[in-house]
Tab-separated table of C-alpha atoms in Angstrom:
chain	number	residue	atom	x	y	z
A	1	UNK	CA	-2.330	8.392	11.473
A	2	UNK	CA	-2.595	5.106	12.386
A	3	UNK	CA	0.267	2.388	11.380
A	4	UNK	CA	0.884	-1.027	12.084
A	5	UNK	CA	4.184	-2.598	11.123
A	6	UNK	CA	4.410	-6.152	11.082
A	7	UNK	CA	7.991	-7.936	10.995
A	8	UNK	CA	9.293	-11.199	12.687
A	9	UNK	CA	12.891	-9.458	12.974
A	10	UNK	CA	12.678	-6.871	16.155
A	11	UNK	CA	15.806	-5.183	15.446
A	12	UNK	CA	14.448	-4.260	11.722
A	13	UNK	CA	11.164	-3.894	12.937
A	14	UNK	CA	12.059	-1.479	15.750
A	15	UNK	CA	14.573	0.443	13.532
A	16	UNK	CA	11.409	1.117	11.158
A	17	UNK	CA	8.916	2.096	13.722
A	18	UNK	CA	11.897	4.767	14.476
A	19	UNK	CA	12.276	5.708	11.062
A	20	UNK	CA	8.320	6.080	10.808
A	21	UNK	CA	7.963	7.820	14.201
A	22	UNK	CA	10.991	10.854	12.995
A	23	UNK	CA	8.888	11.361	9.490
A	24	UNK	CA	5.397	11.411	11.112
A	25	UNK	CA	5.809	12.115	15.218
A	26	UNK	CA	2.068	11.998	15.273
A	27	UNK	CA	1.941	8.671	13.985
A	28	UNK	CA	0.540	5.790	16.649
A	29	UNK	CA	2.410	2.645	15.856
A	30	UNK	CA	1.448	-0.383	17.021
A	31	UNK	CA	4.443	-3.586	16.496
A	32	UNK	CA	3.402	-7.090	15.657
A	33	UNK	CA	5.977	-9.729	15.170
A	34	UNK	CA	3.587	-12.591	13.941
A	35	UNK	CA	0.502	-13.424	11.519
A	36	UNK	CA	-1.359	-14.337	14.367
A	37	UNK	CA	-0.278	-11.219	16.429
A	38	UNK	CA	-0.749	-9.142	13.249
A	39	UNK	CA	-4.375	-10.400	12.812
A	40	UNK	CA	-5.052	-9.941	16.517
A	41	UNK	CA	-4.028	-6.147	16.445
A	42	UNK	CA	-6.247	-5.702	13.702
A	43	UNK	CA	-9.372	-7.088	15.408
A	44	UNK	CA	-8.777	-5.181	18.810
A	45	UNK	CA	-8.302	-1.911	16.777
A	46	UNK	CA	-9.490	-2.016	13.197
A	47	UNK	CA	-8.789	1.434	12.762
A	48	UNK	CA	-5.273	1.313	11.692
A	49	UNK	CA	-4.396	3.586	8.231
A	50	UNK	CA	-1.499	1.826	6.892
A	51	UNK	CA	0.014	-1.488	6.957
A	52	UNK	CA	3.742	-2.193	6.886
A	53	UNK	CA	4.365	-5.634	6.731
A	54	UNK	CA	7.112	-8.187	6.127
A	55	UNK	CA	6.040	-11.040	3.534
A	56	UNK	CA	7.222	-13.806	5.065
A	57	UNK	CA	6.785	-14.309	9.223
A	58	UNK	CA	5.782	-17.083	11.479
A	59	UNK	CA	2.311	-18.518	10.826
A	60	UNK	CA	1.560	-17.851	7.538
A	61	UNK	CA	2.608	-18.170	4.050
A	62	UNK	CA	3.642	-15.506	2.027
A	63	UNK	CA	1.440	-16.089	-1.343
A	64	UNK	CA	-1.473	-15.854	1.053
A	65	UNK	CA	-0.496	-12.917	3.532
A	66	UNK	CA	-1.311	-10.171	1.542
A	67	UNK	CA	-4.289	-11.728	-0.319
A	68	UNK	CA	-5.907	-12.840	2.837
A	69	UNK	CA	-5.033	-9.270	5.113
A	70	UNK	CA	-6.433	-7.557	1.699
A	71	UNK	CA	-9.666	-9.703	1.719
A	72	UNK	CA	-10.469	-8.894	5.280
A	73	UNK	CA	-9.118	-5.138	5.500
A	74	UNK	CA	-10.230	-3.905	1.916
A	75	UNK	CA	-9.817	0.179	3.015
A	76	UNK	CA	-6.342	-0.370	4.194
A	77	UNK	CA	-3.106	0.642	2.211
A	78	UNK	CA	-0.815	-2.448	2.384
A	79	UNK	CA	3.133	-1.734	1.886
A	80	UNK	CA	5.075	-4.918	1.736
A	81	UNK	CA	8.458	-4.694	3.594
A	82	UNK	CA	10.453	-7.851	2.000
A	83	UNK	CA	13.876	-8.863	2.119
A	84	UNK	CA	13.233	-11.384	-1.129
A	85	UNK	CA	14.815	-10.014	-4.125
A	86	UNK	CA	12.885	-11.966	-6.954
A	87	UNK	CA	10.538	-9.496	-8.783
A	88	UNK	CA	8.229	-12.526	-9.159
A	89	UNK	CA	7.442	-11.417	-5.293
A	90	UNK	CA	6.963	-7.805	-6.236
A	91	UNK	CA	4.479	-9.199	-9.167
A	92	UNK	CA	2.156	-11.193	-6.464
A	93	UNK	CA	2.018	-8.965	-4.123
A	94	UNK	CA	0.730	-6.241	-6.205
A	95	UNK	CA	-1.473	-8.577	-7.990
A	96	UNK	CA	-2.983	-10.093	-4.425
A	97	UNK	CA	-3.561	-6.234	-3.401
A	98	UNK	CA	-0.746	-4.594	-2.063
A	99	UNK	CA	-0.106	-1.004	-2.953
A	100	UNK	CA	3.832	-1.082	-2.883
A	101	UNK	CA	6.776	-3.342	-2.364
A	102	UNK	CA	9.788	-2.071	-0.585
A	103	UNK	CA	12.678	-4.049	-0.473
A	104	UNK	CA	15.111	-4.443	2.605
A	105	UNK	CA	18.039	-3.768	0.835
A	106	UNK	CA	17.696	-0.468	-0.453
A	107	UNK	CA	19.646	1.772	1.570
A	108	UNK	CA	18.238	3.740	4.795
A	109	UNK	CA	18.101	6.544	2.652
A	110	UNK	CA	16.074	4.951	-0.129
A	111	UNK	CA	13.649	3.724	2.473
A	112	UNK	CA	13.233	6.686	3.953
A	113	UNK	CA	12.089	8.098	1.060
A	114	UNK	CA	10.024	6.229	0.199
A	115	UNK	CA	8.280	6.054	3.123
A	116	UNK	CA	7.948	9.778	3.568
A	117	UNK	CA	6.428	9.605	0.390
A	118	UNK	CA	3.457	6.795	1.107
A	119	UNK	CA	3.180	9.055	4.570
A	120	UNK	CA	2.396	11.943	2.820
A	121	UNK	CA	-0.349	10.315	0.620
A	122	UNK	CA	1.824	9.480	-2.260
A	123	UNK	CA	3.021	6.753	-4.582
A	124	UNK	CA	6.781	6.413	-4.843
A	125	UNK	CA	8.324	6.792	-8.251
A	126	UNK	CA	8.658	2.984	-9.556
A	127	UNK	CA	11.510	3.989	-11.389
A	128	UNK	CA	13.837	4.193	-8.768
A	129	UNK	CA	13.332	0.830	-8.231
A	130	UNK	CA	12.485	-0.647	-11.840
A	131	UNK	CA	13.214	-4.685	-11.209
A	132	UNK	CA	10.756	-4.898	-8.320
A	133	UNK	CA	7.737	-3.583	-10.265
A	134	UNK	CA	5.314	-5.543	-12.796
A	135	UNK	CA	5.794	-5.193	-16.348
A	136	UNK	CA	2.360	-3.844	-17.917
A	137	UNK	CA	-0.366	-6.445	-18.785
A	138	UNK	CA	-1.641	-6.576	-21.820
A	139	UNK	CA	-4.741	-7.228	-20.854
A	140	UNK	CA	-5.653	-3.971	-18.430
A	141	UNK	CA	-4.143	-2.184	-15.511
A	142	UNK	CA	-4.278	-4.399	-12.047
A	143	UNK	CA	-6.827	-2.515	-9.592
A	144	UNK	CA	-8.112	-4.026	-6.337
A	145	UNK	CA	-11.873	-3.323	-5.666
A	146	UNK	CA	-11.635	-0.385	-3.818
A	147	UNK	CA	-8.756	1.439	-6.170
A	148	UNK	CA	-11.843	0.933	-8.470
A	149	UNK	CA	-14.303	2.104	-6.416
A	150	UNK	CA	-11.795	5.572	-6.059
A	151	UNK	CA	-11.381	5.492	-9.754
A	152	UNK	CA	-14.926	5.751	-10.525
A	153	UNK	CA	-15.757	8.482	-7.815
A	154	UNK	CA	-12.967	10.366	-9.099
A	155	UNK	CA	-14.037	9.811	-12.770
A	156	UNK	CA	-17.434	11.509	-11.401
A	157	UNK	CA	-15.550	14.615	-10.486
A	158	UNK	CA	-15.343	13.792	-6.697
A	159	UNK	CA	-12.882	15.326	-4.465
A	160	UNK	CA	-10.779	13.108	-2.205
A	161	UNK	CA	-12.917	14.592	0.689
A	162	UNK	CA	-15.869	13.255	-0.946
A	163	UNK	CA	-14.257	10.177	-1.637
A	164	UNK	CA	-13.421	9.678	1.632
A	165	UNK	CA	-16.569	10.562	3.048
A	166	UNK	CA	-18.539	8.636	0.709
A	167	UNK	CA	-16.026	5.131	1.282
A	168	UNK	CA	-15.284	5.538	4.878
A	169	UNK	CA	-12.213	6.515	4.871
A	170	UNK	CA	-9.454	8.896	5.951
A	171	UNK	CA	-8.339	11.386	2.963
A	172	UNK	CA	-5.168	10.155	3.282
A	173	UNK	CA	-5.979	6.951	2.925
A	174	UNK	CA	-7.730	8.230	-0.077
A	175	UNK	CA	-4.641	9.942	-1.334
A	176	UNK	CA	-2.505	6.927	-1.272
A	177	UNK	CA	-5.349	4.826	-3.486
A	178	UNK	CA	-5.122	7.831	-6.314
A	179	UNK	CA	-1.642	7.734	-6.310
A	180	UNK	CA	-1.938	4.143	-6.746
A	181	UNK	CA	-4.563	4.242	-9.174
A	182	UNK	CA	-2.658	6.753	-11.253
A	183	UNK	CA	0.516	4.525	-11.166
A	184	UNK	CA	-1.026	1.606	-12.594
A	185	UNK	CA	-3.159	3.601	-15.527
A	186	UNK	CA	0.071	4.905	-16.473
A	187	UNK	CA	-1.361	8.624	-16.323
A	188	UNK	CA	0.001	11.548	-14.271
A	189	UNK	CA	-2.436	13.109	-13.406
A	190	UNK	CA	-6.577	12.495	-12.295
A	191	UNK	CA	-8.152	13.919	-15.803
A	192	UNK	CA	-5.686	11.889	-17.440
A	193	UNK	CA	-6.691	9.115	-14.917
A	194	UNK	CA	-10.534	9.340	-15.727
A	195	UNK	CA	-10.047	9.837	-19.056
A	196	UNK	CA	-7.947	6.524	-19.259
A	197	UNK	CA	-10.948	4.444	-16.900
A	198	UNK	CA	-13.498	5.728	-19.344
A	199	UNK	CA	-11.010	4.113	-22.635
A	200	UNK	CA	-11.408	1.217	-20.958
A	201	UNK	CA	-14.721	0.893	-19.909
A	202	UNK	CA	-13.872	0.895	-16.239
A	203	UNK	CA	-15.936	3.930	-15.067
């Protein structure tokens, strides 16, 4: 699995390259410490699997980070890395495409967690971190273009192999979309997931 981690702070950056590297030793890693690094990675290897990326570094501003890496990188998981505690944060992020937002503070335990989670394919449980999350919209669930794209393949009957064949992607890339997809449907499961597109006209 590829993974790049992004952070202007080496010491925290380093210490969660570690922290990556003991949960998944067959991870590659590659460190950026800037926007502009970040974006040059990216073009000399577009190939990376997951992004782990602090909101705010040098060279960019953090309402456009995530929209603008989501824009150009569409197929890859974004986790945001922040050490801003105002939900309102959490709430763009998500909204400009990123697929979780993991705060700094939490203890080394909690992070690890959670991040053993996303590296198995998974969605972390948003109640163990309730403030940082989105209350529901009233007016629909908040899906980038591609978690719709995996909603509607899924809603077809089509395995995450398929998927990922059919998308271009790695299945667990694949995994981490479904687990995002069935996070913001509110389901827990895929039936329940296609079931709940097909309420709501979205497959």
């Amino acid at each position: 699995m590829r993974i790049l981690i992004a952070d202007d702070h080496p010491l925290f950056r380093d210490a969660l390259a570690r922290m990556v590297q003991e949960l998944n030793p067959d991870a590659h890693i590659a460190e950026a410490g800037s926007a502009a690094e970040l974006e040059q990675l990216l073009e000399r290897d577009p190939s990376c699997e997951l992004m782990l990326i602090d909101l705010r570094m040098p060279g960019s501003k953090p309402s456009q980070t995530v929209e603008r890496l989501h824009a150009r990188h569409p197929a890859v998981p974004i986790v945001v890395v922040s050490g801003s505690e105002n939900p309102l944060d959490a709430e763009e992020s998500l909204a400009r495409g990123a697929l979780f937002y993991l705060r700094k503070s939490l203890t080394p335990e909690a992070i690890r967690r959670h991040l053993s989670t996303l590296l198995s394919g998974e969605l972390p449980d948003a109640r163990d971190d309730p403030a940082m999350w989105p209350v529901e919209r009233a007016d629909g669930p908040r899906l980038t273009p591609r978690q719709l794209e995996v909603l509607r393949a899924l809603s077809g009957g089509a395995s995450n192999k398929l998927i990922a064949r059919e998308l271009g992607l790695s299945e667990g890339t694949v995994k981490l979309h479904v687990a995002a997809v069935i996070g913001a449907l509110a389901v827990q499961n895929r039936t329940e997931a296609a079931a709940r597109a097909r309420e709501l006209g979205l497959a």
